[in-house]
Coordinates of C-alpha atoms and ligand atoms in Angstrom, one line a residue:
X776 CA -11.0 53.7 -23.0
X777 CA -13.6 51.2 -24.2
X778 CA -17.0 53.0 -24.0
X779 CA -19.1 49.9 -24.1
X780 CA -17.0 47.6 -21.9
X781 CA -19.0 48.0 -18.6
X782 CA -22.3 47.6 -20.4
X783 CA -21.2 44.5 -22.1
X784 CA -20.1 43.0 -18.8
X785 CA -23.4 43.9 -17.3
X786 CA -25.2 42.2 -20.2
X787 CA -23.1 39.1 -19.7
X788 CA -23.9 39.0 -15.9
X789 CA -27.6 39.4 -16.4
X790 CA -27.8 36.8 -19.2
X791 CA -25.7 34.3 -17.2
X792 CA -27.9 34.7 -14.1
X793 CA -31.2 34.5 -15.9
X794 CA -30.9 32.3 -19.0
X795 CA -29.4 28.8 -19.0
X796 CA -27.1 28.1 -22.0
X797 CA -28.5 25.7 -24.7
X798 CA -26.2 22.8 -23.9
X799 CA -27.5 22.7 -20.3
X800 CA -31.1 23.2 -21.4
X801 CA -30.7 20.3 -23.8
X802 CA -29.3 18.0 -21.1
X803 CA -32.0 19.0 -18.7
X804 CA -34.7 18.3 -21.3
X805 CA -33.3 14.9 -21.8
X806 CA -33.3 14.3 -18.1
X807 CA -36.9 15.3 -17.8
X808 CA -37.8 12.9 -20.6
X809 CA -36.0 10.1 -18.9
X810 CA -38.0 10.1 -15.7
X811 CA -41.4 8.3 -15.7
X812 CA -44.3 10.8 -15.2
X813 CA -45.6 11.1 -11.7
X814 CA -42.3 10.0 -9.9
X815 CA -40.7 12.4 -7.4
X816 CA -37.8 13.1 -9.7
X817 CA -40.2 13.8 -12.6
X818 CA -42.1 16.3 -10.4
X819 CA -38.9 17.9 -9.4
X820 CA -37.6 18.2 -12.9
X821 CA -41.0 19.6 -14.1
X822 CA -40.7 22.4 -11.5
X823 CA -37.1 23.0 -12.5
X824 CA -38.1 23.2 -16.2
X825 CA -40.9 25.6 -15.4
X826 CA -38.5 27.7 -13.3
X827 CA -35.9 27.9 -16.2
X828 CA -38.7 29.2 -18.5
X829 CA -40.0 31.7 -16.0
X830 CA -36.5 33.0 -15.4
X831 CA -35.8 33.8 -19.0
X832 CA -39.3 35.2 -19.6
X833 CA -39.0 37.7 -16.7
X834 CA -35.3 38.2 -16.7
X835 CA -35.2 36.9 -13.1
X836 CA -32.4 35.1 -11.4
X837 CA -32.7 31.3 -12.2
X838 CA -31.6 30.5 -8.6
X839 CA -31.6 32.9 -5.7
X840 CA -28.0 31.9 -4.9
X841 CA -26.3 33.7 -7.8
X842 CA -23.0 32.2 -6.5
X843 CA -19.4 33.5 -6.6
X844 CA -19.1 35.5 -9.8
X845 CA -15.9 34.1 -11.5
X846 CA -14.6 35.8 -14.6
X847 CA -11.9 34.2 -16.9
X848 CA -10.7 36.9 -19.2
X849 CA -8.3 36.8 -22.2
X850 CA -6.9 40.1 -23.4
X851 CA -4.7 41.3 -26.3
X852 CA -1.1 42.2 -25.3
X853 CA -1.1 45.8 -23.9
X854 CA -4.7 45.8 -22.6
X855 CA -5.3 47.8 -19.4
X856 CA -6.2 45.2 -16.9
X857 CA -6.4 47.6 -13.9
X858 CA -9.1 49.6 -15.6
X859 CA -11.0 46.5 -16.8
X860 CA -11.0 45.1 -13.3
X861 CA -12.6 48.3 -12.0
X862 CA -15.2 48.3 -14.7
X863 CA -16.1 44.7 -13.9
X864 CA -16.5 45.5 -10.2
X865 CA -18.8 48.3 -11.1
X866 CA -20.9 46.1 -13.4
X867 CA -21.2 43.5 -10.6
X868 CA -22.4 46.2 -8.2
X869 CA -24.9 47.4 -10.7
X870 CA -26.2 43.9 -11.4
X871 CA -26.6 43.5 -7.6
X872 CA -28.6 46.8 -7.4
X873 CA -30.9 45.5 -10.1
X874 CA -31.6 42.2 -8.2
X875 CA -29.9 40.1 -10.9
X876 CA -27.2 39.0 -8.4
X877 CA -27.9 38.4 -4.7
X878 CA -25.6 40.2 -2.3
X879 CA -23.2 37.3 -1.6
X880 CA -20.0 38.8 -0.3
X881 CA -19.7 38.3 3.4
X882 CA -16.9 39.5 5.7
X883 CA -15.5 36.2 7.0
X884 CA -14.5 37.7 10.4
X885 CA -17.5 39.9 11.2
X886 CA -20.2 38.1 9.1
X887 CA -21.4 41.4 7.6
X888 CA -22.6 41.4 4.0
X889 CA -21.1 44.2 1.8
X890 CA -24.4 44.4 0.0
X891 CA -22.9 44.9 -3.4
X892 CA -21.0 41.6 -4.1
X893 CA -17.7 43.5 -3.7
X894 CA -15.0 42.7 -1.1
X895 CA -11.7 41.0 -0.6
X896 CA -11.7 38.1 -3.0
X897 CA -15.1 38.8 -4.6
X898 CA -15.7 38.8 -7.5
X899 CA -13.0 36.4 -8.7
X900 CA -11.3 37.9 -11.8
X901 CA -8.5 36.0 -13.7
X902 CA -6.7 37.6 -16.6
X903 CA -4.6 36.0 -19.3
X904 CA -3.1 37.3 -22.4
X905 CA -3.5 35.9 -25.9
X906 CA -2.5 36.6 -29.5
X907 CA -6.0 37.5 -30.7
X908 CA -7.2 41.1 -31.2
X909 CA -10.5 40.6 -29.3
X910 CA -11.2 40.3 -25.6
X911 CA -12.8 37.1 -24.3
X912 CA -14.8 37.1 -21.1
X913 CA -16.2 33.9 -19.6
X914 CA -18.3 34.0 -16.5
X915 CA -19.5 31.2 -14.2
X916 CA -22.0 31.7 -11.3
X917 CA -21.6 28.7 -9.0
X918 CA -23.7 28.7 -5.9
X919 CA -22.7 27.7 -2.3
X920 CA -24.8 24.5 -2.2
X921 CA -22.9 22.8 -5.0
X922 CA -19.6 24.5 -4.0
X923 CA -19.9 22.8 -0.6
X924 CA -20.1 19.4 -2.3
X925 CA -16.7 19.8 -4.1
X926 CA -14.2 17.1 -3.1
X927 CA -10.5 16.6 -3.3
X928 CA -8.8 13.2 -2.9
X929 CA -5.1 12.6 -2.2
X930 CA -4.6 9.2 -3.9
X931 CA -4.1 6.4 -3.0
X932 CA -7.1 6.5 -0.8
X933 CA -9.6 4.0 0.7
X934 CA -13.2 4.9 -0.3
X935 CA -16.4 3.7 1.2
X936 CA -18.2 1.1 -1.1
X937 CA -15.3 1.3 -3.6
X938 CA -12.2 0.1 -1.9
X939 CA -8.8 1.5 -2.7
X940 CA -8.4 4.1 -5.4
X941 CA -4.9 3.9 -6.8
X942 CA -2.8 6.3 -8.8
X943 CA -4.3 5.2 -12.1
X944 CA -7.2 6.3 -14.3
X945 CA -9.3 3.6 -12.6
X946 CA -8.5 5.3 -9.3
X947 CA -9.6 8.6 -10.7
X948 CA -12.8 7.0 -11.9
X949 CA -13.5 5.8 -8.3
X950 CA -12.9 9.2 -6.9
X951 CA -15.3 10.8 -9.3
X952 CA -18.0 8.2 -8.6
X953 CA -17.5 8.7 -4.9
X954 CA -17.8 12.5 -5.1
X955 CA -21.1 12.2 -7.0
X956 CA -22.4 9.7 -4.5
X957 CA -21.4 11.7 -1.5
X958 CA -23.1 14.9 -2.9
X959 CA -26.5 13.0 -3.0
X960 CA -29.1 15.8 -3.6
X961 CA -27.2 18.5 -1.6
X962 CA -25.7 20.1 -4.6
X963 CA -29.1 20.2 -6.4
X964 CA -28.7 17.2 -8.7
X965 CA -28.7 16.4 -11.5
X966 CA -25.4 18.2 -11.7
X967 CA -22.2 18.2 -13.7
X968 CA -18.6 17.7 -12.6
X969 CA -15.4 19.4 -13.6
X970 CA -12.4 17.2 -12.6
X971 CA -8.7 17.8 -12.5
X972 CA -6.2 15.0 -12.2
X973 CA -2.9 16.2 -10.7
X974 CA -1.7 19.7 -10.0
X975 CA -1.3 20.8 -6.3
X976 CA -4.2 21.4 -3.9
X977 CA -4.9 24.9 -5.2
X978 CA -4.2 24.5 -8.9
X979 CA -6.2 21.3 -8.9
X980 CA -9.4 22.9 -7.7
X981 CA -8.9 25.9 -10.0
X982 CA -8.4 23.6 -13.0
X983 CA -11.4 21.4 -12.0
X984 CA -13.6 24.6 -12.1
X985 CA -12.1 25.6 -15.4
X986 CA -13.4 22.3 -16.9
X987 CA -16.9 23.5 -16.2
X988 CA -16.4 26.1 -19.0
X989 CA -16.4 23.3 -21.6
X990 CA -19.6 22.6 -23.4
X991 CA -21.5 19.6 -22.1
X992 CA -21.6 18.1 -25.6
X993 CA -17.9 18.5 -26.5
X994 CA -15.4 15.6 -26.8
X995 CA -12.2 15.7 -24.8
X996 CA -9.2 16.1 -27.2
X997 CA -7.2 13.6 -25.0
X998 CA -8.6 10.1 -26.0
X999 CA -7.7 8.6 -22.6
X1000 CA -9.7 11.3 -20.8
X1001 CA -12.5 11.1 -23.4
X1002 CA -12.8 7.4 -22.6
X1003 CA -12.9 8.1 -18.9
X1004 CA -15.6 10.8 -19.3
X1005 CA -17.7 8.3 -21.4
X1006 CA -17.2 5.6 -18.9
X1007 CA -18.4 7.8 -16.0
X1008 CA -21.4 9.0 -17.9
X1009 CA -22.3 5.4 -18.9
X1010 CA -22.3 4.2 -15.3
X1011 CA -23.0 7.1 -13.0
X1012 CA -26.8 7.2 -13.5
X1013 CA -27.0 3.7 -12.2
X1014 CA -26.5 5.3 -8.7
X1015 CA -30.2 6.3 -9.0
X1016 CA -29.8 9.3 -6.8
X1017 CA -32.0 11.3 -9.2
X1018 CA -33.1 14.9 -9.1
X1019 CA -32.7 16.5 -5.7
X1020 CA -31.7 13.1 -4.3
X1021 CA -35.3 11.9 -4.6
X1022 CA -34.2 8.7 -6.4
X1023 CA -34.4 8.5 -10.2
X1024 CA -32.7 7.8 -13.4
X1025 CA -30.6 10.9 -14.0
X1026 CA -28.0 12.0 -11.4
X1027 CA -25.3 13.6 -13.6
X1028 CA -25.6 15.6 -16.9
X1029 CA -21.9 16.0 -17.6
X1030 CA -18.4 15.0 -16.6
X1031 CA -15.4 17.0 -17.9
X1032 CA -11.9 16.0 -17.0
X1033 CA -8.5 17.7 -17.4
X1034 CA -5.0 16.8 -16.3
X1035 CA -2.1 18.8 -14.9
X1036 CA 1.4 17.7 -14.1
X1037 CA 2.1 17.0 -10.4
X1038 CA 4.8 16.6 -7.9
X1039 CA 6.1 13.0 -7.7
X1040 CA 4.9 12.7 -4.1
X1041 CA 1.4 14.1 -4.8
X1042 CA -1.6 12.8 -6.7
X1043 CA -4.7 14.9 -6.3
X1044 CA -8.1 14.3 -7.9
X1045 CA -10.1 17.5 -7.5
X1046 CA -13.8 17.5 -8.3
X1047 CA -15.9 20.7 -8.8
X1048 CA -19.6 19.9 -8.6
X1049 CA -22.0 22.2 -10.3
X1050 CA -25.8 22.0 -9.9
X1051 CA -28.4 21.8 -12.6
X1052 CA -28.5 25.6 -12.5
X1053 CA -25.2 25.5 -14.4
X1054 CA -24.9 29.1 -15.2
X1055 CA -21.9 29.9 -17.4
X1056 CA -21.7 32.1 -20.5
X1057 CA -19.1 34.1 -22.4
X1058 CA -18.6 36.9 -24.9
X1059 CA -16.1 38.3 -27.3
X1060 CA -15.6 42.0 -27.2
X1061 CA -14.3 44.5 -29.8
X1062 CA -11.0 45.6 -28.3
X1063 CA -11.4 49.3 -29.3
X1064 CA -15.1 49.8 -28.3
X1065 CA -15.7 47.0 -25.8
X1066 CA -19.0 46.1 -27.6
X1067 CA -20.1 42.5 -27.8
X1068 CA -19.2 40.9 -31.1
X1069 CA -20.1 37.3 -30.3
X1070 CA -21.8 35.2 -27.6
X1071 CA -20.2 32.0 -26.6
X1072 CA -22.2 28.8 -25.9
X1073 CA -25.2 30.2 -27.8
X1074 CA -26.1 31.2 -31.3
X1075 CA -28.2 34.4 -30.9
X1076 CA -29.9 33.6 -34.2
X1077 CA -31.5 30.6 -32.6
X1078 CA -34.7 31.2 -30.6
X1079 CA -34.8 30.1 -27.0
X1080 CA -36.7 26.8 -27.0
X1081 CA -39.0 26.5 -24.0
X1082 CA -38.2 23.7 -21.6
X1083 CA -41.8 22.7 -21.3
X1084 CA -44.5 22.3 -23.9
X1085 CA -47.2 21.8 -21.3
X1086 CA -48.4 23.7 -18.2
X1087 CA -45.6 22.7 -15.8
X1088 CA -46.4 21.5 -12.3
X1089 CA -50.0 20.7 -12.1
X1090 CA -52.0 19.5 -9.1
X1091 CA -53.1 15.9 -9.1
X1092 CA -55.6 16.3 -6.3
X1093 CA -53.7 13.9 -4.1
X1094 CA -51.6 16.7 -2.5
X1095 CA -52.2 17.5 1.2
X1096 CA -53.1 21.1 1.7
X1097 CA -52.0 22.7 4.9
X1098 CA -52.4 26.1 6.4
X1099 CA -49.8 27.3 9.0
X1100 CA -49.6 27.5 11.9
X1101 CA -49.6 23.7 12.1
X1102 CA -50.7 21.4 14.8
X1103 CA -49.1 18.2 16.2
X1104 CA -51.9 16.1 14.7
X1105 CA -51.5 17.6 11.2
X1106 CA -47.8 17.0 11.2
X1107 CA -48.0 13.5 12.5
X1108 CA -50.5 12.5 9.9
X1109 CA -47.9 13.2 7.2
X1110 CA -45.6 10.5 5.9
X1111 CA -42.5 10.4 3.6
X1112 CA -43.5 10.8 0.0
X1113 CA -46.6 13.0 0.6
X1114 CA -46.7 16.2 -1.5
X1115 CA -48.0 19.1 0.5
X1116 CA -49.2 22.5 -0.6
X1117 CA -48.6 25.0 2.1
X1118 CA -50.4 28.3 2.7
X1119 CA -50.2 30.9 5.4
X1120 CA -47.3 32.5 7.3
X1121 CA -43.7 31.3 6.8
X1122 CA -40.4 32.5 8.2
X1123 CA -37.0 32.3 6.5
X1124 CA -34.0 31.4 8.5
X1125 CA -30.6 30.1 7.5
X1126 CA -27.1 30.1 9.0
X1127 CA -27.1 33.4 10.9
X1128 CA -30.7 33.0 12.2
X1129 CA -30.0 29.5 13.5
X1130 CA -26.9 30.5 15.3
X1131 CA -28.8 33.6 16.8
X1132 CA -31.7 31.5 18.0
X1133 CA -29.4 29.3 20.0
X1134 CA -28.5 32.2 22.3
X1135 CA -31.3 34.8 21.9
X1136 CA -35.1 34.8 22.1
X1137 CA -36.8 34.6 18.7
X1138 CA -38.0 37.9 17.3
X1139 CA -41.3 36.2 16.4
X1140 CA -43.5 33.5 17.9
X1141 CA -42.4 30.3 16.2
X1142 CA -45.0 27.9 17.7
X1143 CA -46.5 25.8 15.0
X1144 CA -44.5 27.7 12.4
X1145 CA -42.9 26.8 9.1
X1146 CA -39.2 27.7 9.0
X1147 CA -37.9 28.0 5.4
X1148 CA -34.1 27.5 4.8
X1149 CA -33.9 30.2 2.2
X1150 CA -31.8 33.3 1.5
X1151 CA -34.1 35.1 -1.0
X1152 CA -33.3 37.9 -3.4
X1153 CA -35.5 40.8 -2.1
X1154 CA -35.8 44.3 -3.6
X1155 CA -37.2 47.4 -2.0
X1156 CA -39.7 49.3 -4.1
X1157 CA -42.3 52.1 -3.9
X1158 CA -45.8 50.9 -3.0
X1159 CA -48.8 53.0 -3.6
X1160 CA -51.8 52.0 -1.4
X1161 CA -55.1 53.7 -0.9
X1162 CA -53.7 57.1 -2.0
X1163 CA -50.6 56.8 0.2
X1164 CA -47.2 55.8 -0.9
X1165 CA -44.2 54.2 0.9
X1166 CA -41.6 51.6 0.4
X1167 CA -42.2 47.8 0.6
X1168 CA -40.3 44.6 -0.1
X1169 CA -40.7 42.2 -3.0
X1170 CA -39.2 38.8 -3.2
X1171 CA -37.8 38.2 -6.7
X1172 CA -36.1 34.8 -6.2
X1173 CA -36.7 32.4 -3.3
X1174 CA -35.6 28.7 -3.6
X1175 CA -34.4 26.6 -0.7
X1176 CA -30.8 26.5 0.5
X1177 CA -28.9 23.3 1.7
X1178 CA -30.3 22.3 5.0
X1179 CA -27.6 20.1 6.4
X1180 CA -25.6 23.2 7.5
X1181 CA -28.2 23.8 10.2
X1182 CA -27.9 20.2 11.5
X1183 CA -26.0 21.3 14.7
X1184 CA -28.9 23.7 15.6
X1185 CA -32.1 22.3 14.1
X1186 CA -33.1 19.8 16.8
X1187 CA -32.7 22.3 19.6
X1188 CA -34.6 25.0 17.7
X1189 CA -37.6 22.6 17.0
X1190 CA -37.6 21.7 20.7
X1191 CA -37.2 25.2 22.1
X1192 CA -39.5 27.1 19.8
X1193 CA -42.1 24.5 18.7
X1194 CA -41.3 24.7 15.0
X1195 CA -43.6 22.2 13.1
X1196 CA -42.1 22.2 9.6
X1197 CA -38.7 22.9 8.2
X1198 CA -38.4 23.4 4.5
X1199 CA -35.1 23.2 2.7
X1200 CA -33.2 20.9 0.3
X1201 CA -30.9 17.9 0.5
X1202 CA -32.3 16.7 3.9
X1203 CA -31.0 16.7 7.4
X1204 CA -29.3 14.3 9.8
X1205 CA -30.0 11.9 12.6
X1206 CA -30.3 14.6 15.4
X1207 CA -33.0 16.5 13.5
X1208 CA -34.8 13.3 12.6
X1209 CA -34.9 12.3 16.3
X1210 CA -36.1 15.8 17.3
X1211 CA -38.9 15.6 14.7
X1212 CA -40.1 12.3 16.1
X1213 CA -40.0 13.5 19.7
X1214 CA -41.5 16.9 19.3
X1215 CA -43.8 16.4 16.2
X1216 CA -42.2 18.1 13.2
X1217 CA -41.5 17.3 9.5
X1218 CA -38.9 18.1 6.9
X1219 CA -40.2 19.3 3.6
X1220 CA -37.9 19.2 0.6
X1221 CA -38.5 22.0 -1.8
X1222 CA -36.9 21.9 -5.3
X1223 CA -33.4 23.4 -5.1
X1224 CA -32.8 26.3 -7.4
X1225 CA -36.4 26.8 -8.3
X1226 CA -36.2 30.4 -7.3
X1227 CA -38.6 31.9 -9.8
X1228 CA -41.2 29.2 -9.2
X1229 CA -41.2 29.6 -5.5
X1230 CA -41.1 33.4 -5.6
X1231 CA -44.6 33.2 -7.3
X1232 CA -45.9 31.3 -4.3
X1233 CA -45.0 34.1 -2.0
X1234 CA -47.9 36.5 -1.9
X1235 CA -46.5 39.2 0.3
X1236 CA -43.7 40.2 2.6
X1237 CA -45.2 40.9 6.0
X1238 CA -42.0 42.1 7.7
X1239 CA -38.4 41.3 8.4
X1240 CA -36.3 40.7 11.5
X1241 CA -32.5 40.6 11.9
X1242 CA -31.9 42.6 8.7
X1243 CA -28.5 43.5 10.1
X1244 CA -27.4 40.0 9.0
X1245 CA -27.9 41.1 5.3
X1246 CA -30.8 40.3 3.1
X1247 CA -30.0 36.6 2.4
X1248 CA -29.5 35.9 6.2
X1249 CA -32.3 38.0 7.6
X1250 CA -35.5 36.4 8.9
X1251 CA -38.2 37.3 6.4
X1252 CA -41.9 37.1 7.4
X1253 CA -43.8 35.9 4.4
X1254 CA -47.3 34.9 3.4
X1255 CA -47.4 32.0 1.0
X1256 CA -50.1 30.3 -1.0
X1257 CA -50.0 26.8 -2.5
X1258 CA -46.3 26.4 -1.8
X1259 CA -45.4 22.8 -3.0
X1260 CA -42.9 20.5 -1.2
X1261 CA -42.3 16.8 -0.6
X1262 CA -42.2 15.2 2.9
X1263 CA -38.8 13.6 2.9
X1264 CA -38.4 13.2 6.7
X1265 CA -41.5 12.5 8.8
X1266 CA -42.4 12.6 12.5
X1267 CA -42.2 8.8 12.7
X1268 CA -38.4 8.5 12.2
X1269 CA -38.5 7.9 8.4
X1270 CA -36.0 9.6 6.1
X1271 CA -36.0 9.3 2.3
X1272 CA -32.5 10.8 2.3
X1273 CA -31.2 7.9 4.5
X1274 CA -33.0 5.4 2.3
X1275 CA -31.5 6.8 -1.0
X1276 CA -28.0 7.1 0.5
X1277 CA -28.1 3.4 1.6
X1278 CA -29.6 2.2 -1.8
X1279 CA -27.2 4.3 -3.9
X1280 CA -24.3 3.0 -1.8
X1281 CA -25.2 -0.5 -2.8
X1282 CA -25.3 0.6 -6.5
X1283 CA -22.0 2.3 -6.0
X1284 CA -20.5 -0.9 -4.9
X1285 CA -21.8 -2.7 -8.0
X1286 CA -20.6 -0.2 -10.5
X1287 CA -17.3 0.5 -8.8
X1288 CA -15.8 -2.9 -9.5
Ligands
SF4_228 S1 -29.5 25.3 -7.8 FE1 -29.1 24.6 -5.7 S2 -26.8 24.3 -5.5 FE2 -27.3 25.5 -7.4 S3 -26.9 27.6 -6.7 FE3 -29.1 27.1 -6.6 S4 -29.4 26.4 -4.4 FE4 -27.2 26.4 -4.9

């Protein structure tokens, strides 16, 4: 067998999770340079850039959501795919043990987390044969927040702000613009889209995801699709959705389009949205040893250029410093656009915790609390204190998750438990906004994907409840210090998300014609 195969796959996983490829870095650096200093988007991109640098320096996960590991593999004729599949599964489990991947494989019936990223359908491994002697493995880690913003259109279709999209390339253009507009900041913009024209519902989505393996700076070999990609990139940033949906000049960093034949009756446009944490890499392996002979997307001879040449997120002195638990007065004094620096206790809670709190008592007193929509990467380690030793928890990655999933629960939870601040990303809806106004609470938008940056604001793990839901879904009791976030929904009925959606809808109308 190939003695180095498993280790090569492990290296590929770790590098993919911790070190963004050069084409994505270059695009993000351009994005950062495009936003005027001091704007919300500029602040968000500065934190993202700092996070990218921190991740590679410490070999930590760029984002706590390490996504669905998806491997695309090409092997010489005669290669043993059964053995390779097993080796890849073991490498995935090992990367999870080392905290480079978050346990992300959840039983869809029971909700239990396998803990090692293995289970029916996870990881995704596709094999293909080719005429080369080497083995090629490409890997993409695409998280849930951006996966949830994927879209598929059955054309012709009537689209808000754009009118009818026909079975033409102009109709495809409208579908892509609509998908980007609809994503707003929920998929951690600025993002990139892979698009498939045609196929059927399943092959279309797969083909769209495959487009994300193209380099951001390549040119489509089909001149018609190259022209469409260029046209999208020339107009899409006029939507002014900006980083995290805060409003700004850069909304998309790439658009890659492919086409498949279709049935005469069907015309699907499938859009796979990937976030700024666009983690995909690849390797070539020697087919007799399994050792890495070449890295794809990166030249190892080139040093990694830091994203930032200055200090990163620096305080201006205008931030509002708050210490939890919070009072009604503190919360009502905040308004949309304020930057806050939070200290004190904070509790994590996402899908399972929200559902639980609707029918059970909270395991902790949540009055005046800060509830963080976050599924962190947490590792257990030995702690030596005052001559005694035991085990403790350490958070290694802890950015926000997409908040809108909790919309059916959030208003009731604010009312029932007296939560004063909810932190997440992408914003929430009308029910939550109304509950915040009535009961005195705010929504704070943290910077999606900035997992390393926020992990450093967590000073200790004080405890954990509901661990039976798995580490991402448990309720972690944290102490934070100087945790920065932006008020995007206040206790007076104002929502930056609603404003940006309305404004960008107007821009969509203008560029859609
Ligand atoms: S950057 Fe945002 S969308 Fe991307 S994986 Fe992380 S949390 Fe999800």
